[in-house]
Amino acid sequence: MTSTVTATVGAAVSALRRGEVEWARTALPARRRLLDQIHVNTARHAQEWVETAARIKKLTSDSPLLGEEWVSGPYSLLTGAAALAESLLALEEGRSPVDGYPMRPAPGGRTAVEVFPHGVFDALLLNGFRAEVWSRPGVDAETVRARAGLGQRTPTSTGGIGVVLGAGNIFSIAPLDVLYQLYADNRVVALKLNPITDPLLPVLEKIFAPAIERGFVRLITGGPEVGAALVHHPDVDAVHMTGSAATHDAIVFGTGAEAERNKAAGTPRLTKPITSELGGVSPTIVVPGRWSNADLRFQAEHLATQRLHNNGYNCIAAQVAVISADWPQKERFLAELRAAIGRAPQRPDYYPGSSDRVEAARQSYPQAQVIGARTLIEGLTPNRREPALHTEYFAPVLGVIELPGIDPAEFLARAVQVCNDEFEGTLGVNIIAHPATIKQLGDRFDTAVTELRYGTIAVNAWTGLGYLTARASWGAFPGHSLTDIQSGIGVVHNALLIAEPERTVLRGPFRPSPRSLLHGEFSLSPKPPWFVTNRTGATTLRRLTNFAKKPGVAPLAPIFASALRG
């Protein structure tokens, strides 16, 4: 390790040690004002953020894909800071952060907290979408209420210094992880940026300036040696990372033969607590039913979006569609899927190693179809030797696995078993099902949702929406260990500061408006602006971000006008 790295890391940790003393003295009202300042700074520098992101991802200034950078960049930080500020206000006033949020009993002795929509603007902007955070089994509503607040319930009892190892794919991940360490875990934070995102350093320094000035946050750049020095510094108390399971294991157990010995013996090289969000192979279950031609086309675009958003460089990108081999409409749906993949805008492969991972997938599957720069692999089988079920390609590669069964109940039960037992990772799963099929299944559908062991479950929606929902929890299904990490340990976001949530369950409309209304599905939402085939997504999501800067009635009409043209 060079003297420069040692000096840089040492200076950051020393400043944070002093900052922790100041953080312990900072009362809830001042902590809330800090969030308000971060919100104001994010609004002020949102344009610069998106322009920098576009340069990193090699997108032109008129690219229809810029909407992804608005919504997964400044919008996410704006809404996250605002929601956390509301939770701190509740605690200041002697209330629980979940007071005023509807709760209901969920299957298995769980409690479900409805976190979206929250307020009239949510109901208008994403009409027909809902999100609940479920507790773990045996936790009742009163316990959820009493424990919500996490580290802000005892603000003077700080948690030391936390290190966040930032992600390089979605640019709000690292800032939101900083807020979670600071508020949920009550720690001061050193953020080590992923080298891909180093050009964002000036923007993030402006956004977090009030926290940096008081020693609550430090932003650091550099290579693996800087990250290692931070993680293993004796004065660092905890680590959080976003990335791959392989990177996690290298941090925890080391590399090479030493790592193999350490992991086999269950003796980690890193002995301080580490939480993580690691992705995996996310499935989309397509439940057979009787769909119209418009339904087939729309849901094919939905599935294509789940894979191709950010070119597949998402921990939550759907990698394998699970469909019925006996569904009479299977071939038509697959034809629409191929067409949707072909219609999606092309984009540069900015993420390191993308082309190599695509080539590896094509070598494993000579039958793979090449559609532009994308790869579609049909004919997968549910077994532990199937590479596509156990290798996170993190690239524009989508697989299709067919399971027997035309009866929706039998198919769904089989699909749940395969997704739970054969797929790597537990971050998120999508279910696409016709409303009539869901009604026909009744309690059996609810049972399927309950039995899926995933941190976010989306019904007729994409789990990525869970990432964008500030009050939803985000992370793997609980129960993983350091030696079998899967999609990680712990959660982030969770702006209501709910203690130990088990999962988030999202529900959306099967059809966009106005078709939804014509078929008795009460939803006013048109084609979602995050669809890769949405013609006005960039404009709509930029306007939505501007709305998040200062919510009000006036910005709604331009948002709706753009959304309806999508």
PDB file of N, CA and C in Angstrom, residues 118-178:
ATOM      1  N   HIS A 118     -48.531   7.401  -1.074  1.00  0.00           N
ATOM      2  CA  HIS A 118     -48.564   8.173   0.160  1.00  0.00           C
ATOM      3  C   HIS A 118     -48.895   9.612  -0.214  1.00  0.00           C
ATOM      4  N   GLY A 119     -50.153   9.942  -0.105  1.00  0.00           N
ATOM      5  CA  GLY A 119     -50.571  11.288  -0.462  1.00  0.00           C
ATOM      6  C   GLY A 119     -51.153  11.351  -1.857  1.00  0.00           C
ATOM      7  N   VAL A 120     -51.796  12.469  -2.138  1.00  0.00           N
ATOM      8  CA  VAL A 120     -52.547  12.614  -3.378  1.00  0.00           C
ATOM      9  C   VAL A 120     -51.633  12.636  -4.598  1.00  0.00           C
ATOM     10  N   PHE A 121     -50.443  13.208  -4.476  1.00  0.00           N
ATOM     11  CA  PHE A 121     -49.558  13.293  -5.639  1.00  0.00           C
ATOM     12  C   PHE A 121     -49.103  11.913  -6.095  1.00  0.00           C
ATOM     13  N   ASP A 122     -48.770  11.036  -5.151  1.00  0.00           N
ATOM     14  CA  ASP A 122     -48.425   9.659  -5.515  1.00  0.00           C
ATOM     15  C   ASP A 122     -49.572   8.999  -6.265  1.00  0.00           C
ATOM     16  N   ALA A 123     -50.783   9.187  -5.732  1.00  0.00           N
ATOM     17  CA  ALA A 123     -51.958   8.545  -6.331  1.00  0.00           C
ATOM     18  C   ALA A 123     -52.226   9.058  -7.738  1.00  0.00           C
ATOM     19  N   LEU A 124     -51.873  10.304  -7.993  1.00  0.00           N
ATOM     20  CA  LEU A 124     -52.088  10.870  -9.327  1.00  0.00           C
ATOM     21  C   LEU A 124     -50.968  10.471 -10.289  1.00  0.00           C
ATOM     22  N   LEU A 125     -49.736  10.549  -9.833  1.00  0.00           N
ATOM     23  CA  LEU A 125     -48.601  10.351 -10.736  1.00  0.00           C
ATOM     24  C   LEU A 125     -48.404   8.895 -11.133  1.00  0.00           C
ATOM     25  N   LEU A 126     -48.698   7.962 -10.230  1.00  0.00           N
ATOM     26  CA  LEU A 126     -48.570   6.534 -10.541  1.00  0.00           C
ATOM     27  C   LEU A 126     -49.865   5.840 -10.147  1.00  0.00           C
ATOM     28  N   ASN A 127     -50.932   6.280 -10.766  1.00  0.00           N
ATOM     29  CA  ASN A 127     -52.248   5.764 -10.425  1.00  0.00           C
ATOM     30  C   ASN A 127     -52.344   4.280 -10.743  1.00  0.00           C
ATOM     31  N   GLY A 128     -52.802   3.506  -9.772  1.00  0.00           N
ATOM     32  CA  GLY A 128     -52.940   2.070  -9.978  1.00  0.00           C
ATOM     33  C   GLY A 128     -51.779   1.252  -9.461  1.00  0.00           C
ATOM     34  N   PHE A 129     -50.695   1.912  -9.045  1.00  0.00           N
ATOM     35  CA  PHE A 129     -49.544   1.204  -8.477  1.00  0.00           C
ATOM     36  C   PHE A 129     -49.621   1.259  -6.945  1.00  0.00           C
ATOM     37  N   ARG A 130     -49.237   0.169  -6.304  1.00  0.00           N
ATOM     38  CA  ARG A 130     -49.231   0.092  -4.842  1.00  0.00           C
ATOM     39  C   ARG A 130     -47.965  -0.624  -4.376  1.00  0.00           C
ATOM     40  N   ALA A 131     -47.553  -0.301  -3.170  1.00  0.00           N
ATOM     41  CA  ALA A 131     -46.395  -0.985  -2.583  1.00  0.00           C
ATOM     42  C   ALA A 131     -46.611  -1.164  -1.097  1.00  0.00           C
ATOM     43  N   GLU A 132     -46.268  -2.352  -0.610  1.00  0.00           N
ATOM     44  CA  GLU A 132     -46.322  -2.665   0.822  1.00  0.00           C
ATOM     45  C   GLU A 132     -44.966  -3.183   1.269  1.00  0.00           C
ATOM     46  N   VAL A 133     -44.602  -2.833   2.485  1.00  0.00           N
ATOM     47  CA  VAL A 133     -43.451  -3.455   3.140  1.00  0.00           C
ATOM     48  C   VAL A 133     -43.996  -4.460   4.147  1.00  0.00           C
ATOM     49  N   TRP A 134     -43.547  -5.708   4.035  1.00  0.00           N
ATOM     50  CA  TRP A 134     -43.994  -6.770   4.934  1.00  0.00           C
ATOM     51  C   TRP A 134     -42.959  -6.993   6.036  1.00  0.00           C
ATOM     52  N   SER A 135     -43.462  -7.151   7.242  1.00  0.00           N
ATOM     53  CA  SER A 135     -42.590  -7.534   8.357  1.00  0.00           C
ATOM     54  C   SER A 135     -42.234  -9.016   8.248  1.00  0.00           C
ATOM     55  N   ARG A 136     -41.352  -9.448   9.086  1.00  0.00           N
ATOM     56  CA  ARG A 136     -41.059 -10.868   9.204  1.00  0.00           C
ATOM     57  C   ARG A 136     -42.193 -11.565   9.959  1.00  0.00           C
ATOM     58  N   PRO A 137     -42.301 -12.882   9.849  1.00  0.00           N
ATOM     59  CA  PRO A 137     -43.389 -13.589  10.536  1.00  0.00           C
ATOM     60  C   PRO A 137     -43.382 -13.325  12.038  1.00  0.00           C
ATOM     61  N   GLY A 138     -44.599 -13.197  12.585  1.00  0.00           N
ATOM     62  CA  GLY A 138     -44.733 -13.031  14.030  1.00  0.00           C
ATOM     63  C   GLY A 138     -44.593 -11.619  14.534  1.00  0.00           C
ATOM     64  N   VAL A 139     -44.433 -10.636  13.636  1.00  0.00           N
ATOM     65  CA  VAL A 139     -44.282  -9.243  14.057  1.00  0.00           C
ATOM     66  C   VAL A 139     -45.609  -8.529  13.814  1.00  0.00           C
ATOM     67  N   ASP A 140     -46.238  -8.067  14.886  1.00  0.00           N
ATOM     68  CA  ASP A 140     -47.545  -7.433  14.739  1.00  0.00           C
ATOM     69  C   ASP A 140     -47.407  -5.935  14.486  1.00  0.00           C
ATOM     70  N   ALA A 141     -48.533  -5.292  14.219  1.00  0.00           N
ATOM     71  CA  ALA A 141     -48.531  -3.884  13.843  1.00  0.00           C
ATOM     72  C   ALA A 141     -47.966  -3.008  14.960  1.00  0.00           C
ATOM     73  N   GLU A 142     -48.291  -3.329  16.198  1.00  0.00           N
ATOM     74  CA  GLU A 142     -47.808  -2.515  17.311  1.00  0.00           C
ATOM     75  C   GLU A 142     -46.294  -2.590  17.435  1.00  0.00           C
ATOM     76  N   THR A 143     -45.747  -3.755  17.182  1.00  0.00           N
ATOM     77  CA  THR A 143     -44.289  -3.904  17.233  1.00  0.00           C
ATOM     78  C   THR A 143     -43.631  -3.143  16.090  1.00  0.00           C
ATOM     79  N   VAL A 144     -44.209  -3.215  14.890  1.00  0.00           N
ATOM     80  CA  VAL A 144     -43.684  -2.435  13.764  1.00  0.00           C
ATOM     81  C   VAL A 144     -43.667  -0.955  14.131  1.00  0.00           C
ATOM     82  N   ARG A 145     -44.759  -0.487  14.700  1.00  0.00           N
ATOM     83  CA  ARG A 145     -44.872   0.933  15.058  1.00  0.00           C
ATOM     84  C   ARG A 145     -43.848   1.314  16.126  1.00  0.00           C
ATOM     85  N   ALA A 146     -43.690   0.464  17.116  1.00  0.00           N
ATOM     86  CA  ALA A 146     -42.811   0.788  18.237  1.00  0.00           C
ATOM     87  C   ALA A 146     -41.335   0.802  17.839  1.00  0.00           C
ATOM     88  N   ARG A 147     -40.957  -0.036  16.869  1.00  0.00           N
ATOM     89  CA  ARG A 147     -39.535  -0.177  16.529  1.00  0.00           C
ATOM     90  C   ARG A 147     -39.103   0.693  15.358  1.00  0.00           C
ATOM     91  N   ALA A 148     -40.060   1.270  14.642  1.00  0.00           N
ATOM     92  CA  ALA A 148     -39.695   2.105  13.489  1.00  0.00           C
ATOM     93  C   ALA A 148     -38.905   3.327  13.958  1.00  0.00           C
ATOM     94  N   GLY A 149     -37.876   3.648  13.225  1.00  0.00           N
ATOM     95  CA  GLY A 149     -37.002   4.763  13.579  1.00  0.00           C
ATOM     96  C   GLY A 149     -35.541   4.374  13.649  1.00  0.00           C
ATOM     97  N   LEU A 150     -35.275   3.106  13.908  1.00  0.00           N
ATOM     98  CA  LEU A 150     -33.914   2.558  13.930  1.00  0.00           C
ATOM     99  C   LEU A 150     -32.958   3.476  14.696  1.00  0.00           C
ATOM    100  N   GLY A 151     -31.864   3.851  14.092  1.00  0.00           N
ATOM    101  CA  GLY A 151     -30.850   4.624  14.808  1.00  0.00           C
ATOM    102  C   GLY A 151     -31.294   5.988  15.260  1.00  0.00           C
ATOM    103  N   GLN A 152     -32.339   6.529  14.656  1.00  0.00           N
ATOM    104  CA  GLN A 152     -32.793   7.864  15.048  1.00  0.00           C
ATOM    105  C   GLN A 152     -33.666   7.844  16.297  1.00  0.00           C
ATOM    106  N   ARG A 153     -33.967   6.663  16.811  1.00  0.00           N
ATOM    107  CA  ARG A 153     -34.676   6.586  18.090  1.00  0.00           C
ATOM    108  C   ARG A 153     -33.731   6.934  19.244  1.00  0.00           C
ATOM    109  N   THR A 154     -32.442   6.683  19.056  1.00  0.00           N
ATOM    110  CA  THR A 154     -31.430   6.991  20.076  1.00  0.00           C
ATOM    111  C   THR A 154     -30.272   7.719  19.397  1.00  0.00           C
ATOM    112  N   PRO A 155     -30.485   8.946  18.958  1.00  0.00           N
ATOM    113  CA  PRO A 155     -29.488   9.612  18.107  1.00  0.00           C
ATOM    114  C   PRO A 155     -28.133   9.837  18.762  1.00  0.00           C
ATOM    115  N   THR A 156     -28.077   9.937  20.086  1.00  0.00           N
ATOM    116  CA  THR A 156     -26.775  10.171  20.721  1.00  0.00           C
ATOM    117  C   THR A 156     -25.910   8.919  20.764  1.00  0.00           C
ATOM    118  N   SER A 157     -26.522   7.736  20.550  1.00  0.00           N
ATOM    119  CA  SER A 157     -25.766   6.472  20.559  1.00  0.00           C
ATOM    120  C   SER A 157     -25.335   6.146  19.134  1.00  0.00           C
ATOM    121  N   THR A 158     -24.256   6.734  18.681  1.00  0.00           N
ATOM    122  CA  THR A 158     -23.830   6.586  17.301  1.00  0.00           C
ATOM    123  C   THR A 158     -23.153   5.241  17.074  1.00  0.00           C
ATOM    124  N   GLY A 159     -23.063   4.877  15.797  1.00  0.00           N
ATOM    125  CA  GLY A 159     -22.563   3.551  15.427  1.00  0.00           C
ATOM    126  C   GLY A 159     -21.168   3.545  14.855  1.00  0.00           C
ATOM    127  N   GLY A 160     -20.402   4.611  15.087  1.00  0.00           N
ATOM    128  CA  GLY A 160     -19.034   4.639  14.601  1.00  0.00           C
ATOM    129  C   GLY A 160     -18.932   5.096  13.162  1.00  0.00           C
ATOM    130  N   ILE A 161     -17.937   4.569  12.455  1.00  0.00           N
ATOM    131  CA  ILE A 161     -17.672   4.939  11.061  1.00  0.00           C
ATOM    132  C   ILE A 161     -18.075   3.784  10.163  1.00  0.00           C
ATOM    133  N   GLY A 162     -18.861   4.091   9.155  1.00  0.00           N
ATOM    134  CA  GLY A 162     -19.217   3.107   8.141  1.00  0.00           C
ATOM    135  C   GLY A 162     -18.558   3.436   6.822  1.00  0.00           C
ATOM    136  N   VAL A 163     -18.150   2.412   6.106  1.00  0.00           N
ATOM    137  CA  VAL A 163     -17.612   2.576   4.754  1.00  0.00           C
ATOM    138  C   VAL A 163     -18.639   2.069   3.759  1.00  0.00           C
ATOM    139  N   VAL A 164     -18.929   2.864   2.751  1.00  0.00           N
ATOM    140  CA  VAL A 164     -19.794   2.464   1.647  1.00  0.00           C
ATOM    141  C   VAL A 164     -18.924   2.308   0.407  1.00  0.00           C
ATOM    142  N   LEU A 165     -18.949   1.119  -0.183  1.00  0.00           N
ATOM    143  CA  LEU A 165     -18.268   0.880  -1.447  1.00  0.00           C
ATOM    144  C   LEU A 165     -19.318   1.040  -2.538  1.00  0.00           C
ATOM    145  N   GLY A 166     -19.207   2.122  -3.304  1.00  0.00           N
ATOM    146  CA  GLY A 166     -20.268   2.520  -4.223  1.00  0.00           C
ATOM    147  C   GLY A 166     -20.362   1.664  -5.466  1.00  0.00           C
ATOM    148  N   ALA A 167     -21.555   1.675  -6.054  1.00  0.00           N
ATOM    149  CA  ALA A 167     -21.815   0.941  -7.292  1.00  0.00           C
ATOM    150  C   ALA A 167     -21.448   1.800  -8.495  1.00  0.00           C
ATOM    151  N   GLY A 168     -21.288   1.131  -9.643  1.00  0.00           N
ATOM    152  CA  GLY A 168     -20.919   1.838 -10.860  1.00  0.00           C
ATOM    153  C   GLY A 168     -21.987   1.833 -11.928  1.00  0.00           C
ATOM    154  N   ASN A 169     -23.187   1.319 -11.610  1.00  0.00           N
ATOM    155  CA  ASN A 169     -24.197   1.179 -12.665  1.00  0.00           C
ATOM    156  C   ASN A 169     -25.328   2.182 -12.552  1.00  0.00           C
ATOM    157  N   ILE A 170     -25.941   2.295 -11.374  1.00  0.00           N
ATOM    158  CA  ILE A 170     -27.025   3.239 -11.136  1.00  0.00           C
ATOM    159  C   ILE A 170     -26.495   4.297 -10.179  1.00  0.00           C
ATOM    160  N   PHE A 171     -26.585   5.560 -10.578  1.00  0.00           N
ATOM    161  CA  PHE A 171     -25.762   6.559  -9.911  1.00  0.00           C
ATOM    162  C   PHE A 171     -26.375   7.147  -8.640  1.00  0.00           C
ATOM    163  N   SER A 172     -27.579   6.757  -8.279  1.00  0.00           N
ATOM    164  CA  SER A 172     -28.116   7.161  -6.975  1.00  0.00           C
ATOM    165  C   SER A 172     -27.867   6.105  -5.907  1.00  0.00           C
ATOM    166  N   ILE A 173     -27.351   4.937  -6.288  1.00  0.00           N
ATOM    167  CA  ILE A 173     -27.151   3.880  -5.293  1.00  0.00           C
ATOM    168  C   ILE A 173     -26.231   4.355  -4.172  1.00  0.00           C
ATOM    169  N   ALA A 174     -25.066   4.848  -4.530  1.00  0.00           N
ATOM    170  CA  ALA A 174     -24.090   5.230  -3.511  1.00  0.00           C
ATOM    171  C   ALA A 174     -24.595   6.372  -2.621  1.00  0.00           C
ATOM    172  N   PRO A 175     -25.145   7.466  -3.174  1.00  0.00           N
ATOM    173  CA  PRO A 175     -25.666   8.522  -2.292  1.00  0.00           C
ATOM    174  C   PRO A 175     -26.765   8.040  -1.355  1.00  0.00           C
ATOM    175  N   LEU A 176     -27.672   7.187  -1.858  1.00  0.00           N
ATOM    176  CA  LEU A 176     -28.731   6.671  -1.000  1.00  0.00           C
ATOM    177  C   LEU A 176     -28.167   5.747   0.081  1.00  0.00           C
ATOM    178  N   ASP A 177     -27.140   4.987  -0.248  1.00  0.00           N
ATOM    179  CA  ASP A 177     -26.496   4.138   0.754  1.00  0.00           C
ATOM    180  C   ASP A 177     -25.843   4.987   1.849  1.00  0.00           C
ATOM    181  N   VAL A 178     -25.292   6.129   1.465  1.00  0.00           N
ATOM    182  CA  VAL A 178     -24.718   7.043   2.454  1.00  0.00           C
ATOM    183  C   VAL A 178     -25.794   7.519   3.423  1.00  0.00           C
TER     184      VAL A 178
END
